[in-house]
XYZ file of C-alpha atoms in Angstrom:
374
model
C 0.010 0.002 -0.015
C 2.809 2.563 0.639
C 4.053 1.928 -2.911
C 0.575 2.574 -4.335
C 0.129 5.669 -2.196
C 3.422 7.381 -3.207
C 2.887 6.292 -6.826
C -0.421 8.140 -6.914
C 1.125 11.199 -5.265
C 3.635 11.304 -8.134
C 0.803 10.712 -10.604
C -1.237 13.668 -9.417
C 1.813 15.894 -9.177
C 2.396 15.157 -12.844
C -1.220 15.955 -13.665
C -1.038 19.249 -11.821
C 2.136 20.466 -13.523
C 1.153 19.323 -17.012
C -2.299 20.850 -16.709
C -0.585 24.193 -16.281
C 2.035 23.533 -18.991
C -0.564 22.529 -21.583
C -2.475 25.790 -21.035
C 0.558 28.085 -21.594
C -0.649 29.042 -25.124
C -3.902 30.289 -23.501
C -1.922 32.472 -21.096
C 0.006 33.940 -24.017
C -3.235 34.774 -25.819
C -5.019 35.978 -22.667
C -2.466 38.759 -22.005
C -1.457 39.255 -25.698
C 2.189 38.476 -24.946
C 5.105 38.050 -27.332
C 7.674 35.299 -26.788
C 10.020 37.431 -24.669
C 7.200 38.675 -22.407
C 5.870 35.137 -21.988
C 9.381 33.979 -21.148
C 9.643 36.591 -18.435
C 6.400 35.350 -16.817
C 7.494 31.726 -17.127
C 10.723 32.719 -15.409
C 8.820 33.141 -12.111
C 8.048 29.478 -11.700
C 11.633 28.163 -11.779
C 12.770 31.191 -9.787
C 10.431 30.112 -6.959
C 11.609 26.552 -7.322
C 15.256 27.538 -7.058
C 14.774 29.827 -4.057
C 12.926 27.019 -2.229
C 15.727 24.484 -2.667
C 18.221 25.765 -0.067
C 15.680 25.161 2.751
C 13.629 22.327 1.169
C 15.946 19.597 2.347
C 15.974 21.004 5.871
C 12.145 21.320 6.035
C 11.576 17.836 4.678
C 14.164 16.430 7.087
C 12.500 18.164 10.075
C 8.875 17.423 9.156
C 9.494 13.969 7.703
C 8.736 13.168 4.096
C 5.263 11.863 4.952
C 3.895 15.097 6.395
C 5.869 17.170 3.896
C 4.470 15.213 0.938
C 0.835 15.573 2.086
C 1.016 19.257 2.916
C 2.976 20.298 -0.199
C 0.665 18.375 -2.542
C -2.415 20.061 -1.068
C -0.820 23.486 -1.495
C 0.163 22.568 -5.028
C -3.477 21.779 -5.775
C -4.665 25.116 -4.408
C -2.104 27.044 -6.402
C -3.063 25.306 -9.632
C -6.607 26.547 -9.231
C -5.354 30.065 -8.338
C -3.507 30.188 -11.684
C -6.873 30.133 -13.383
C -8.068 33.033 -11.210
C -5.092 35.288 -12.097
C -6.379 38.079 -14.318
C -3.280 40.289 -14.546
C 0.386 39.768 -15.414
C 1.362 40.648 -11.858
C -1.029 38.191 -10.205
C -0.041 35.452 -12.653
C 3.634 36.087 -11.903
C 3.090 35.875 -8.120
C 1.029 32.690 -8.338
C 3.570 31.063 -10.662
C 6.373 31.998 -8.234
C 4.517 30.262 -5.359
C 3.669 27.364 -7.683
C 7.396 26.844 -8.201
C 8.169 27.114 -4.500
C 5.624 24.485 -3.484
C 6.327 22.305 -6.499
C 9.896 21.882 -5.392
C 8.984 21.155 -1.796
C 6.743 18.434 -3.161
C 9.551 17.156 -5.391
C 12.021 16.771 -2.533
C 9.417 15.377 -0.104
C 7.948 12.792 -2.484
C 11.326 11.606 -3.739
C 12.530 11.198 -0.145
C 9.345 9.286 0.692
C 9.897 7.122 -2.416
C 13.396 6.270 -1.291
C 12.049 5.229 2.104
C 9.484 2.969 0.480
C 12.206 1.655 -1.836
C 14.323 0.763 1.176
C 11.308 -0.926 2.806
C 10.627 -3.041 -0.287
C 14.305 -3.700 -0.926
C 13.975 -3.168 -4.689
C 14.285 -0.092 -6.954
C 11.037 1.774 -7.597
C 12.179 5.377 -8.125
C 12.070 5.152 -11.923
C 8.554 3.724 -11.686
C 7.506 6.614 -9.446
C 8.792 9.092 -12.004
C 6.990 7.096 -14.641
C 3.784 7.691 -12.719
C 4.536 11.450 -12.719
C 5.006 11.236 -16.500
C 1.861 9.225 -16.946
C 0.026 11.949 -15.076
C 1.622 14.576 -17.319
C 0.547 12.655 -20.429
C -3.001 12.212 -19.190
C -3.222 15.885 -18.236
C -2.064 16.949 -21.704
C -4.744 14.772 -23.270
C -7.389 16.096 -20.843
C -6.373 19.623 -21.766
C -6.910 18.922 -25.441
C -10.361 17.488 -24.610
C -11.363 20.470 -22.432
C -10.159 22.898 -25.121
C -12.159 21.115 -27.814
C -15.268 21.408 -25.593
C -14.602 25.093 -24.962
C -14.096 24.731 -21.206
C -12.420 27.660 -19.546
C -9.136 27.298 -17.681
C -11.000 27.867 -14.409
C -13.381 24.911 -14.988
C -10.556 22.749 -16.243
C -8.278 23.390 -13.262
C -11.211 23.156 -10.840
C -11.984 19.601 -12.020
C -8.333 18.609 -11.667
C -8.057 20.197 -8.205
C -11.090 18.317 -6.793
C -9.950 14.934 -8.075
C -6.385 15.431 -6.843
C -7.461 16.636 -3.395
C -9.707 13.621 -2.807
C -6.993 11.180 -3.842
C -4.300 12.942 -1.760
C -6.429 12.819 1.345
C -7.426 9.159 0.930
C -3.861 7.868 0.313
C -2.146 10.112 2.879
C -2.735 7.482 5.579
C -0.679 4.894 3.640
C 2.555 6.859 3.501
C 5.314 5.770 5.882
C 7.831 7.378 8.208
C 11.341 7.885 6.839
C 13.754 5.000 7.155
C 16.329 5.448 9.887
C 19.770 6.458 8.666
C 22.827 4.355 9.451
C 25.277 7.242 8.959
C 25.616 10.872 10.104
C 23.218 13.132 8.259
C 24.168 16.654 7.312
C 21.292 18.817 6.195
C 23.369 21.814 5.034
C 26.495 21.009 3.050
C 28.105 21.911 -0.224
C 27.925 19.184 -2.882
C 31.142 17.237 -3.443
C 32.613 16.515 -6.865
C 30.337 13.504 -7.476
C 27.180 15.369 -6.504
C 28.311 18.395 -8.526
C 28.700 16.362 -11.710
C 25.254 14.815 -11.226
C 23.891 18.297 -10.580
C 25.223 19.455 -13.988
C 23.631 16.476 -15.709
C 20.464 17.339 -13.842
C 20.773 20.935 -15.123
C 20.926 19.712 -18.722
C 17.887 17.516 -18.457
C 15.906 20.015 -16.381
C 16.458 22.681 -18.986
C 15.432 20.192 -21.736
C 12.251 19.204 -19.880
C 11.472 22.847 -19.109
C 11.870 23.742 -22.785
C 9.507 20.992 -23.826
C 6.933 21.893 -21.173
C 6.980 25.622 -21.902
C 7.628 25.811 -25.667
C 6.719 22.528 -27.421
C 2.999 23.366 -27.756
C 3.846 26.805 -29.179
C 6.358 25.319 -31.582
C 3.870 22.748 -32.796
C 1.194 25.439 -33.282
C 3.279 28.272 -34.724
C 5.955 26.541 -36.787
C 3.974 23.459 -37.900
C 0.840 25.630 -38.281
C -1.646 23.340 -36.530
C -4.955 24.536 -35.102
C -4.978 25.745 -31.485
C -7.305 22.989 -30.389
C -4.699 20.281 -31.146
C -1.620 22.268 -30.224
C -0.959 19.791 -27.397
C -0.226 16.831 -29.761
C 3.529 17.379 -29.726
C 3.790 17.768 -25.973
C 1.482 14.746 -25.509
C 3.882 12.590 -27.575
C 6.810 13.835 -25.460
C 5.020 13.173 -22.145
C 3.794 9.756 -23.212
C 7.226 8.556 -24.297
C 8.855 9.995 -21.182
C 6.414 7.914 -19.155
C 7.051 4.743 -21.201
C 10.800 5.171 -20.854
C 10.505 5.490 -17.113
C 8.288 2.391 -16.784
C 11.173 0.342 -18.236
C 13.911 2.421 -16.480
C 14.554 0.150 -13.506
C 14.813 -2.902 -15.760
C 17.213 -1.133 -18.145
C 19.384 0.004 -15.252
C 19.658 -3.562 -13.960
C 20.605 -4.843 -17.438
C 22.988 -2.137 -18.688
C 24.040 0.001 -15.692
C 23.782 3.710 -14.963
C 26.466 4.959 -17.328
C 25.239 3.219 -20.453
C 21.650 4.275 -19.882
C 22.702 7.882 -19.377
C 24.734 7.874 -22.599
C 21.715 6.542 -24.499
C 19.530 9.218 -22.926
C 21.748 12.003 -24.156
C 21.932 10.599 -27.693
C 18.127 10.291 -27.963
C 17.599 13.918 -26.798
C 20.081 15.205 -29.370
C 18.749 13.170 -32.304
C 15.084 13.692 -31.420
C 15.256 17.487 -31.178
C 17.428 17.701 -34.283
C 14.820 15.750 -36.242
C 11.935 17.914 -34.958
C 13.725 21.113 -35.952
C 15.187 19.944 -39.266
C 12.018 18.509 -40.862
C 9.045 20.863 -41.008
C 6.221 18.322 -40.938
C 3.820 17.368 -38.165
C 4.966 13.731 -38.329
C 8.646 14.597 -37.922
C 7.970 16.958 -35.033
C 5.863 14.330 -33.198
C 8.490 11.614 -33.732
C 11.286 13.954 -32.677
C 9.470 15.051 -29.521
C 8.800 11.377 -28.730
C 12.509 10.573 -28.937
C 13.287 13.523 -26.655
C 10.747 12.052 -24.248
C 12.549 8.722 -24.257
C 15.865 10.541 -23.843
C 14.994 12.485 -20.729
C 13.023 9.659 -19.128
C 15.680 8.003 -16.923
C 18.007 10.854 -16.134
C 16.366 12.385 -13.073
C 15.619 8.972 -11.401
C 19.213 7.907 -11.930
C 20.599 11.172 -10.522
C 18.345 10.992 -7.470
C 19.099 7.332 -6.742
C 22.869 8.006 -6.947
C 22.534 11.131 -4.812
C 20.755 9.190 -2.094
C 23.833 6.917 -1.813
C 25.803 9.773 -0.294
C 27.181 8.795 3.096
C 27.755 12.348 4.248
C 24.326 13.884 3.658
C 20.740 12.976 4.428
C 18.842 11.761 1.342
C 16.552 14.798 1.316
C 19.583 17.111 1.571
C 21.533 15.278 -1.130
C 18.565 15.422 -3.501
C 18.079 19.112 -2.711
C 21.774 19.822 -3.344
C 21.674 18.180 -6.733
C 18.341 19.781 -7.565
C 19.713 23.185 -6.589
C 22.152 22.903 -9.493
C 19.749 21.103 -11.782
C 16.881 23.523 -11.394
C 19.014 26.363 -12.647
C 18.017 24.816 -15.952
C 14.376 25.532 -15.204
C 15.376 29.021 -14.015
C 17.369 30.055 -17.098
C 15.668 27.880 -19.727
C 12.365 29.669 -20.307
C 13.695 33.231 -20.555
C 16.756 32.244 -22.648
C 14.625 30.371 -25.166
C 12.034 33.161 -25.136
C 14.561 35.932 -25.759
C 16.371 33.949 -28.480
C 13.029 33.094 -30.104
C 12.047 36.734 -30.140
C 15.262 37.609 -32.047
C 15.867 34.571 -34.238
C 12.724 32.424 -34.127
C 11.631 29.520 -31.950
C 13.203 26.911 -34.228
C 16.765 28.122 -33.590
C 16.049 28.742 -29.907
C 14.999 25.132 -29.384
C 18.276 23.874 -30.909
C 19.630 24.444 -27.427
C 17.880 21.240 -26.400
C 19.852 19.232 -28.972
C 23.084 20.666 -27.559
C 21.993 19.754 -23.987
C 21.470 16.147 -25.095
C 25.033 16.116 -26.394
C 26.246 17.485 -23.052
C 24.433 14.692 -21.133
C 26.240 12.136 -23.254
C 29.621 13.777 -22.727
C 29.165 14.179 -18.950
C 27.961 10.595 -18.483
C 31.331 9.400 -19.818
C 33.054 11.089 -16.851
C 30.517 10.029 -14.278
C 31.437 7.684 -11.437
C 28.411 5.538 -10.500
C 30.054 3.481 -7.796
C 30.230 6.276 -5.245
C 29.152 9.903 -4.687
C 30.988 10.768 -1.476
């Protein structure tokens, strides 16, 4: 039951985030924003996420991942609905900032809870948990397309998601477990060592790639491929679905080929997939390319978090927070950089950054030591 409970927490966290991401074109239209202005608003979410990270590990460690997971998910639900009630650029910016803060508290809390359940079961499940997040993201993108086709407002759409998520979060909160006892000294505040720093840089590359897909893929599909607004989520849906599928097989692939080999494959798929989507201006090529990017990013974050938790000098929540502090700089800088470049040169050239990041993941994985992180 603990595995089911934390799996569904990841699932609904994915639904909440993707529900927002799939409605980004509506926000652009609502406030009549150009790409640079939209990028500035999107900047607020990763900014909140980054500012939360220095204290997230400490808060989760003090509260315990069970209480932290429950409280942060409920706040995440509330903030999703508040996004639909924001009727000015200022109010949208404030809500997105808080959405980023709480989203990262939930990220650290739920991954720490997942590691405790993994230790209880004595088998890897973290890739599966991230698969559930991706499955939620895929389902949310599909639901968004459905609500848009029916003409539902963002408020009605987010209200439906909020009610369903709140009921599930309450019901399964009783099945979460206390954190596993540590068998080594746990530092909550510490600078990442060389191993954690390298994983943080890899996390940066994949976080920026995921952020670019979440924030800009629907706009690319609509504006460059010239599809109707009501099906602008097709490209992002392909990405989210394949990211979920890749994570469902992630634990098995890791057992068969090892961390380093899987990471190298991840980087190659990101590079090839985005290159295809940008080089061939057809709907089919974009969908296939986005799907390959989804497969490419699928296993990176679970691998990085599992290796970080092996640190013998830091508590799991603190180690994950340390790596995420570096990684989420990608979410911080990604949206405005791509927005500003798109404003000057076009979205196609701006998204070529993702192909370069895939190449970086491959190069960094060659230097990565997976036997120890401390």
